[in-house]
PDB file of C-alpha atoms in Angstrom:
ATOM      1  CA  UNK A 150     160.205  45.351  58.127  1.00 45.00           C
ATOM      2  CA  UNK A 151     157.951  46.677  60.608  1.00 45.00           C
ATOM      3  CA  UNK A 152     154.687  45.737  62.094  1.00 46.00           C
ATOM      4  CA  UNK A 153     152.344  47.674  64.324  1.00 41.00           C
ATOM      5  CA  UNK A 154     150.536  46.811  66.805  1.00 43.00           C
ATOM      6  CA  UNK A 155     146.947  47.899  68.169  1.00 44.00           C
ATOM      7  CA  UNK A 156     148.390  49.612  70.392  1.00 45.00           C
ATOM      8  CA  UNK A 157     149.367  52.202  67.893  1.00 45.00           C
ATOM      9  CA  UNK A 158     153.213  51.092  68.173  1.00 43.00           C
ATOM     10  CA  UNK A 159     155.500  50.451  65.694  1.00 42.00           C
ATOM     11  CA  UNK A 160     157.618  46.987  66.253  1.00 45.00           C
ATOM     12  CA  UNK A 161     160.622  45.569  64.586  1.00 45.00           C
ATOM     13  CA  UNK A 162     159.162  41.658  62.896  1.00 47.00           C
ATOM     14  CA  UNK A 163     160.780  39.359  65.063  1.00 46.00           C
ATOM     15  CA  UNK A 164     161.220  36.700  61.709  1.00 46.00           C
ATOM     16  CA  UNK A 165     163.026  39.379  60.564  1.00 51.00           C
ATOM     17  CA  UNK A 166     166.509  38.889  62.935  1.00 56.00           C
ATOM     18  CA  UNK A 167     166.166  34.979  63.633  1.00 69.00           C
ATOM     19  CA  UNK A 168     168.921  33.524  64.221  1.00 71.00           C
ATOM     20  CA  UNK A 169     168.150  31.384  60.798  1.00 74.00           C
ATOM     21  CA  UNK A 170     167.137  34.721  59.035  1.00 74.00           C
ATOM     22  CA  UNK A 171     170.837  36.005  60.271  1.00 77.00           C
ATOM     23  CA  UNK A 172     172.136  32.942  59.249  1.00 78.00           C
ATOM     24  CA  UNK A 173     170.747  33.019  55.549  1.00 83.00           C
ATOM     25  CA  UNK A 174     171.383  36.263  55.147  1.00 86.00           C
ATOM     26  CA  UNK A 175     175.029  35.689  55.694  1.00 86.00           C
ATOM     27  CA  UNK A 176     175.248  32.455  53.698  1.00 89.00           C
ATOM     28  CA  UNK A 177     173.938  34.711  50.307  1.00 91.00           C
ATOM     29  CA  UNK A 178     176.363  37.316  51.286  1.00 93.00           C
ATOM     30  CA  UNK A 179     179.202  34.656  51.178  1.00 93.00           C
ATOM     31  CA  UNK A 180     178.237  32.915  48.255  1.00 92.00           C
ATOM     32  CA  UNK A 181     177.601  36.182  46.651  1.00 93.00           C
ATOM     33  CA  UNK A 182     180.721  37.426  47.110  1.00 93.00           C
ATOM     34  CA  UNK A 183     182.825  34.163  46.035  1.00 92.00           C
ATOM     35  CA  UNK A 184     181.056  34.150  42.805  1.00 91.00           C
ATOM     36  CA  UNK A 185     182.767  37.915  42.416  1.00 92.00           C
ATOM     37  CA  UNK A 186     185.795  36.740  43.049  1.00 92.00           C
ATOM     38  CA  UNK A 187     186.037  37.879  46.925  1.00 93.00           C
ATOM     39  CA  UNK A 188     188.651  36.731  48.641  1.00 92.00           C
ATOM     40  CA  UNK A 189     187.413  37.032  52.091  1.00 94.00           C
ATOM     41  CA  UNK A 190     184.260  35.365  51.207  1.00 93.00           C
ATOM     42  CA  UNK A 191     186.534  32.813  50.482  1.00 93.00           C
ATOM     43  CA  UNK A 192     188.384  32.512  53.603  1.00 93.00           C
ATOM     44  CA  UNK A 193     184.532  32.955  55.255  1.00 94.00           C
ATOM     45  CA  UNK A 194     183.225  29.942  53.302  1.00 94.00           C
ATOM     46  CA  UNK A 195     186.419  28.228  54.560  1.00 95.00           C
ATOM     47  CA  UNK A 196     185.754  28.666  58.152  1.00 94.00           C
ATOM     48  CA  UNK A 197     181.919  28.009  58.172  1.00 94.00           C
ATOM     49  CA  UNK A 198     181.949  24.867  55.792  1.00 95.00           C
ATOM     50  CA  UNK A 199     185.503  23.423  56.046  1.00 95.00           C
ATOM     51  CA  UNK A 200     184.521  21.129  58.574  1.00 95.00           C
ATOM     52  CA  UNK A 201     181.498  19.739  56.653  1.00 95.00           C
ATOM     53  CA  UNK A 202     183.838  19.175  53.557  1.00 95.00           C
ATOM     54  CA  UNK A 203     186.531  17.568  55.525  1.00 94.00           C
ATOM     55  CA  UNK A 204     183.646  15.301  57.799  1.00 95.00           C
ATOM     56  CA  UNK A 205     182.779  14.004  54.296  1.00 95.00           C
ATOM     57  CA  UNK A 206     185.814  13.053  52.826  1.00 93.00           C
ATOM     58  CA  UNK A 207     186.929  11.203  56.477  1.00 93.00           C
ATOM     59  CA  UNK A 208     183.692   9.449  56.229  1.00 93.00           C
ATOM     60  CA  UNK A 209     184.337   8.054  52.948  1.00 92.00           C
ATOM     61  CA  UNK A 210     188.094   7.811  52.696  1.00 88.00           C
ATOM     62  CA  UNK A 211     188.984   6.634  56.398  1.00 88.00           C
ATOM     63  CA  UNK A 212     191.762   8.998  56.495  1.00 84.00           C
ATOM     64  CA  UNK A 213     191.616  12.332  58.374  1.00 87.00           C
ATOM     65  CA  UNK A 214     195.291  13.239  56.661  1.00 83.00           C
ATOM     66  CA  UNK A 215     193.519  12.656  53.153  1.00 83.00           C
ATOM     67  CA  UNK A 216     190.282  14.159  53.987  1.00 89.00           C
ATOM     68  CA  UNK A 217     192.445  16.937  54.946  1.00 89.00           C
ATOM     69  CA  UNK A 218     194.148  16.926  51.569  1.00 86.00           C
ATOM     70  CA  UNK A 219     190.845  16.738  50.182  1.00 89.00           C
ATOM     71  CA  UNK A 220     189.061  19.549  51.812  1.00 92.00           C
ATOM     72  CA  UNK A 221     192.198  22.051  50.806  1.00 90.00           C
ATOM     73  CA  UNK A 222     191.360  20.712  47.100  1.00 88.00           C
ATOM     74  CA  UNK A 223     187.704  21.676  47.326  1.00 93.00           C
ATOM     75  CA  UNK A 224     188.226  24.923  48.163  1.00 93.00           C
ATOM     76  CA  UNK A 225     191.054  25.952  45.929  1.00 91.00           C
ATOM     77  CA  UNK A 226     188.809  24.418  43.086  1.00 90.00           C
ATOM     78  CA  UNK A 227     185.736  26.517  44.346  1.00 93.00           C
ATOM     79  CA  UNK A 228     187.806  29.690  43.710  1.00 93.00           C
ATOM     80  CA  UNK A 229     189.337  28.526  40.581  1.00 90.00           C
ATOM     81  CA  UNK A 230     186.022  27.424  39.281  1.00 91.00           C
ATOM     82  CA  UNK A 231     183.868  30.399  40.815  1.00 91.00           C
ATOM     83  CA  UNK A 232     182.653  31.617  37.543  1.00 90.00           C
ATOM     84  CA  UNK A 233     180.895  28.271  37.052  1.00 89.00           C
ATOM     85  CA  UNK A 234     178.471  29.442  40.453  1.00 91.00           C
ATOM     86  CA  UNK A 235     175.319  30.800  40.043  1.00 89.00           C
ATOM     87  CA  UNK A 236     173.932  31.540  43.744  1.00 85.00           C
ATOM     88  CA  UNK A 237     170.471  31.656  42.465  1.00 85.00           C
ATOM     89  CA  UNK A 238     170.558  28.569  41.408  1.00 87.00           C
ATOM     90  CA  UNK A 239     171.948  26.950  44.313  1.00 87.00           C
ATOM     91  CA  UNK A 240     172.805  27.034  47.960  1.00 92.00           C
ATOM     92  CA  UNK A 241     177.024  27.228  48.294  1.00 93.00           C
ATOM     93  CA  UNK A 242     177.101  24.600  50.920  1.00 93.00           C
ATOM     94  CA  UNK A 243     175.372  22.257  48.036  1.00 94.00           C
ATOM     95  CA  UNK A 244     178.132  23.058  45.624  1.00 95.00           C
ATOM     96  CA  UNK A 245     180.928  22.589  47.974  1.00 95.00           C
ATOM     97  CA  UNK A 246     179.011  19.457  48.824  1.00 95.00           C
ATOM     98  CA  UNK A 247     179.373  18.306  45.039  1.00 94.00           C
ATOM     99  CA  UNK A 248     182.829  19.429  44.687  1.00 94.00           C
ATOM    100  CA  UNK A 249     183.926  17.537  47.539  1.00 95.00           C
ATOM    101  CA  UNK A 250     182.205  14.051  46.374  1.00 94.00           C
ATOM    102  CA  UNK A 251     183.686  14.411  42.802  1.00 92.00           C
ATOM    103  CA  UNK A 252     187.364  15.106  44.648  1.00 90.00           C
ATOM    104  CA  UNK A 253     186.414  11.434  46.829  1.00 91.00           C
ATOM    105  CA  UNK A 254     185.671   9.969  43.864  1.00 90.00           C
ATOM    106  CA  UNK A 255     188.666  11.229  42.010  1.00 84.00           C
ATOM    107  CA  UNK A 256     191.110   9.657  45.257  1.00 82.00           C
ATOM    108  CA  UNK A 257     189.118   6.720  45.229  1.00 84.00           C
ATOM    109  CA  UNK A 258     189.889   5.710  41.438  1.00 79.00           C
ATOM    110  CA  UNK A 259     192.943   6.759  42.130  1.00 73.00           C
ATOM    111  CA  UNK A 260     193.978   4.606  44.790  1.00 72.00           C
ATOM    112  CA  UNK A 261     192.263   1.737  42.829  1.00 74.00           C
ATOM    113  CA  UNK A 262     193.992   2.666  39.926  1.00 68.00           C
ATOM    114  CA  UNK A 263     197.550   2.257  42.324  1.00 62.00           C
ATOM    115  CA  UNK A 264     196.530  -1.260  43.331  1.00 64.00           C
ATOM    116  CA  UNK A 265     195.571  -2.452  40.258  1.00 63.00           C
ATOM    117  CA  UNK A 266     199.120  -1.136  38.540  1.00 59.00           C
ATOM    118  CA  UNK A 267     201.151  -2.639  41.860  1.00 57.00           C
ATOM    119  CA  UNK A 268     199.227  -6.304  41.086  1.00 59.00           C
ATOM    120  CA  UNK A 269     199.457  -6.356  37.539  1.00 55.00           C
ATOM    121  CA  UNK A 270     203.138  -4.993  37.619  1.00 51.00           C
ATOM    122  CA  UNK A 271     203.971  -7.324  40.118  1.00 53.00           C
ATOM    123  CA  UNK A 272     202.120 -10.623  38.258  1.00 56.00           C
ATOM    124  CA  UNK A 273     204.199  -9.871  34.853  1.00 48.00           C
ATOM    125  CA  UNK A 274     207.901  -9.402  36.542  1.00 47.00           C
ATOM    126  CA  UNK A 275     207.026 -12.654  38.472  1.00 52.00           C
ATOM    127  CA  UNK A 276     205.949 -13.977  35.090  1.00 48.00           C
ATOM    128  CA  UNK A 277     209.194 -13.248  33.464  1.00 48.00           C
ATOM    129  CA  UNK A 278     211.082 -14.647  35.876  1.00 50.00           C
ATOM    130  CA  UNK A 279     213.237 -11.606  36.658  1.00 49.00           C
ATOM    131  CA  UNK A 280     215.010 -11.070  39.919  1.00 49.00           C
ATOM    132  CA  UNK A 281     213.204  -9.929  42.991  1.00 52.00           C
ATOM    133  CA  UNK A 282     216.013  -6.451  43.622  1.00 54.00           C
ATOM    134  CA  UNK A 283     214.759  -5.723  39.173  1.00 56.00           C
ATOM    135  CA  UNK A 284     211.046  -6.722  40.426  1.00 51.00           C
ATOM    136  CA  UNK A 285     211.247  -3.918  43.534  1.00 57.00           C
ATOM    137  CA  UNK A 286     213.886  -0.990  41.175  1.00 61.00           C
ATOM    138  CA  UNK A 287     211.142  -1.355  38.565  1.00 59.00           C
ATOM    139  CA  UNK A 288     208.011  -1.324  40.391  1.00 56.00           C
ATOM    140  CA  UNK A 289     209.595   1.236  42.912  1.00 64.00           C
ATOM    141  CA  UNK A 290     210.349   3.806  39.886  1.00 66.00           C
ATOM    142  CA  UNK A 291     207.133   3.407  38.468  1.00 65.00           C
ATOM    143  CA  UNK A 292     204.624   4.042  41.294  1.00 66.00           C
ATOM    144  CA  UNK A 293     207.281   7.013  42.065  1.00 70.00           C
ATOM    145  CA  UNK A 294     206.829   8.731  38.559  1.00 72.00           C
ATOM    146  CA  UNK A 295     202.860   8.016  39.327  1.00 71.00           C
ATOM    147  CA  UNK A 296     202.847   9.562  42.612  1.00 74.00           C
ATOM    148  CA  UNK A 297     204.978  12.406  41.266  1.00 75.00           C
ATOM    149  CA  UNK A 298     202.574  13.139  38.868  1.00 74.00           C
ATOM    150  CA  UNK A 299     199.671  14.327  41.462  1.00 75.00           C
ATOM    151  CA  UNK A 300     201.864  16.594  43.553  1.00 78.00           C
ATOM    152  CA  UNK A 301     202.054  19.894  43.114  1.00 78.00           C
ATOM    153  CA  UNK A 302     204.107  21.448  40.142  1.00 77.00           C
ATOM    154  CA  UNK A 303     206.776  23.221  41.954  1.00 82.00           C
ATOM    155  CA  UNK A 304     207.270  19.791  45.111  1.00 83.00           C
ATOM    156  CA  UNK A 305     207.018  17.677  41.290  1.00 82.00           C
ATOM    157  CA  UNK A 306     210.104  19.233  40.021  1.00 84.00           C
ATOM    158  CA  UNK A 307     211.970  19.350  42.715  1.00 87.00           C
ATOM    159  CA  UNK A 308     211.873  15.516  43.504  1.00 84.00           C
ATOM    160  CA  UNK A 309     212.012  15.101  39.726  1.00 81.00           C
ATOM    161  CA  UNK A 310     215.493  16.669  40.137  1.00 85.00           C
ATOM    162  CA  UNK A 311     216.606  14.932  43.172  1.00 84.00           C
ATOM    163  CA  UNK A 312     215.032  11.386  42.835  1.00 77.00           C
ATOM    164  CA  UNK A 313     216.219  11.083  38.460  1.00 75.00           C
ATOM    165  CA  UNK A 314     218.802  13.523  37.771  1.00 78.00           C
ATOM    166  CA  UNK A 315     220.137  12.607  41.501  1.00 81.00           C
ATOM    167  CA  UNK A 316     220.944  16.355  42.829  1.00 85.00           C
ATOM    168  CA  UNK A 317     221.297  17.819  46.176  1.00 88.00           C
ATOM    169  CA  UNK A 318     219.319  20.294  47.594  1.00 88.00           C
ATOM    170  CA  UNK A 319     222.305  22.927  47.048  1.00 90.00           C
ATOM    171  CA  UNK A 320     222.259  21.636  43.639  1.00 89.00           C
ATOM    172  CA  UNK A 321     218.843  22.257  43.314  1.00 89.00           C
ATOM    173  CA  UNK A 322     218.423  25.398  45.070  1.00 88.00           C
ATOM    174  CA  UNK A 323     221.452  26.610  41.813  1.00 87.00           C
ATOM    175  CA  UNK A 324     219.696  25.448  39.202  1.00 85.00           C
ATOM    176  CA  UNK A 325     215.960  26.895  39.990  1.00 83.00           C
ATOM    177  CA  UNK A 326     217.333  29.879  41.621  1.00 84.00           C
ATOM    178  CA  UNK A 327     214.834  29.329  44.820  1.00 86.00           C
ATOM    179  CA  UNK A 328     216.237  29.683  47.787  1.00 89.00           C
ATOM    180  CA  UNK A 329     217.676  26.537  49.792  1.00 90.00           C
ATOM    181  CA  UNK A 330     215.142  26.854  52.327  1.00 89.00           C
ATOM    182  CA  UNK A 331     212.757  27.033  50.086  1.00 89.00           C
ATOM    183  CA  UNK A 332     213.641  23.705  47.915  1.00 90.00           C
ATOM    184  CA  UNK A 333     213.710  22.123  51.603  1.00 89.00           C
ATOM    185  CA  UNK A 334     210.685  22.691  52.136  1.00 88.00           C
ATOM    186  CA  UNK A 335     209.094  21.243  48.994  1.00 87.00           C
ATOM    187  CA  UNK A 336     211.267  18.890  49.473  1.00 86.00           C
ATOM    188  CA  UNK A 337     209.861  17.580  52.898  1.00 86.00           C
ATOM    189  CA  UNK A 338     205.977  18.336  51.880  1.00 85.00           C
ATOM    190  CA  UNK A 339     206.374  16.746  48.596  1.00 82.00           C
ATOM    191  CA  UNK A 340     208.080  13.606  50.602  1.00 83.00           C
ATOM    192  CA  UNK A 341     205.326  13.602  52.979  1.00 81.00           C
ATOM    193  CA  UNK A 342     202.431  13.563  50.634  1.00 80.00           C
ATOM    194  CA  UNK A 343     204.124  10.764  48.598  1.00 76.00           C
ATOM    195  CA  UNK A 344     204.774   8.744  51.576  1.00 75.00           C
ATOM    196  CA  UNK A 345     201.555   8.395  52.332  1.00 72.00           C
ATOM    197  CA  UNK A 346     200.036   7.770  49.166  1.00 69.00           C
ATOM    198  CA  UNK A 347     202.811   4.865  48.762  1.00 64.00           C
ATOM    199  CA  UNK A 348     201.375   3.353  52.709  1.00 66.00           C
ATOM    200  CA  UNK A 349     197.865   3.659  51.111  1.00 63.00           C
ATOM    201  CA  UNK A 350     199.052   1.612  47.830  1.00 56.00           C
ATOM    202  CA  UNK A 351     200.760  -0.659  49.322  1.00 55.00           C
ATOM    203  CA  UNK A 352     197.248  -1.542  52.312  1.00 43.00           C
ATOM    204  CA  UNK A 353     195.485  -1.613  49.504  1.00 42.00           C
ATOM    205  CA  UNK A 354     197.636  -3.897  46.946  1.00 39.00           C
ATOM    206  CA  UNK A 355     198.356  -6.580  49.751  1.00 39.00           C
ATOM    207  CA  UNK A 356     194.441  -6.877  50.052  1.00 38.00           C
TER     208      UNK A 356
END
């Protein structure tokens, strides 16, 4: 847009490249191209909002490894659920926003969910009387085959294979057909993510 002047000379509008004008216009160019499925504008909303996302979920979960966990979970379910976005009804930062406080509250219930199971479990064996090595075996293997069930499908099966059916990593690497250094690697992630889930449980159970 243009404006002139008395002068007789037309001018560029000066509203029209603010900073804030540039920075809007960008925003609906992002948001515009996630909702069609652009990758890039995925990676873009990724750079200019992850650190809101992740601020948020430190905040409320105390945890910058979590909130890290957390902010990689709002985004893949921002692409996966892209269809769902209407830009013209919204802002994108707003919707990551709500993604990211369902995901919280999602972790939250989770990890309540852990302590309640680890006290409850823990009350009953005492109950019964059994032995503290069956007490630890039993509540070990079932907070396990909890935690196992939020990783990732391919790290799941992998520990599923080393931690029931008690292979190696050679043996697993045979009987998926994925390379050694691939199973390794699941191997330590999935190992990683589990340990500290389990530290989490077990702060929160001794409460």
């Amino acid at each position: 847009m243009t404006a002139y002047r008395a002068t007789g000379v037309l001018t560029k509008d000066v509203a029209d490249t603010s900073p804030a004008a540039d920075a809007e216009a960008d925003e609906q160019r992002i948001a515009r191209g996630l909702a069609d499925g652009d990758e890039t504008c995925l990676t873009a909303a990724y750079q200019r909002w992850g650190r809101l996302v992740q601020a948020l979920a430190t905040r409320a979960l105390g945890d910058p490894r979590e909130a890290e966990d957390i902010t990689q979970q709002v985004f893949a379910a921002a692409w996966r659920g892209r269809a769902n976005f209407r830009p013209e009804r919204g802002s994108l930062p707003a919707w990551l926003v709500g993604i990211t406080r369902r995901k919280i509250a999602d972790t939250l219930d989770a990890r309540t969910r852990r302590s309640r199971l680890m006290v409850s479990l823990g009350a009953l064996l005492e109950h019964e009387g059994r032995r503290d090595e069956e007490h630890d075996r039993v509540l070990e293997r079932l907070v396990v085959t909890e935690e196992l069930s939020r990783l990732p499908r391919v790290q799941r099966d992998v520990l599923e294979l080393a931690y029931f059916a008690d292979l190696t990593q050679t043996q697993i690497a045979d009987r998926t057909g994925m390379p050694l250094g691939t199973v390794k690697s699941h191997t330590r992630r999935g190992l990683q993510r589990m340990r500290h889930s389990l530290e989490l449980a077990g702060v929160h159970a001794g409460r």
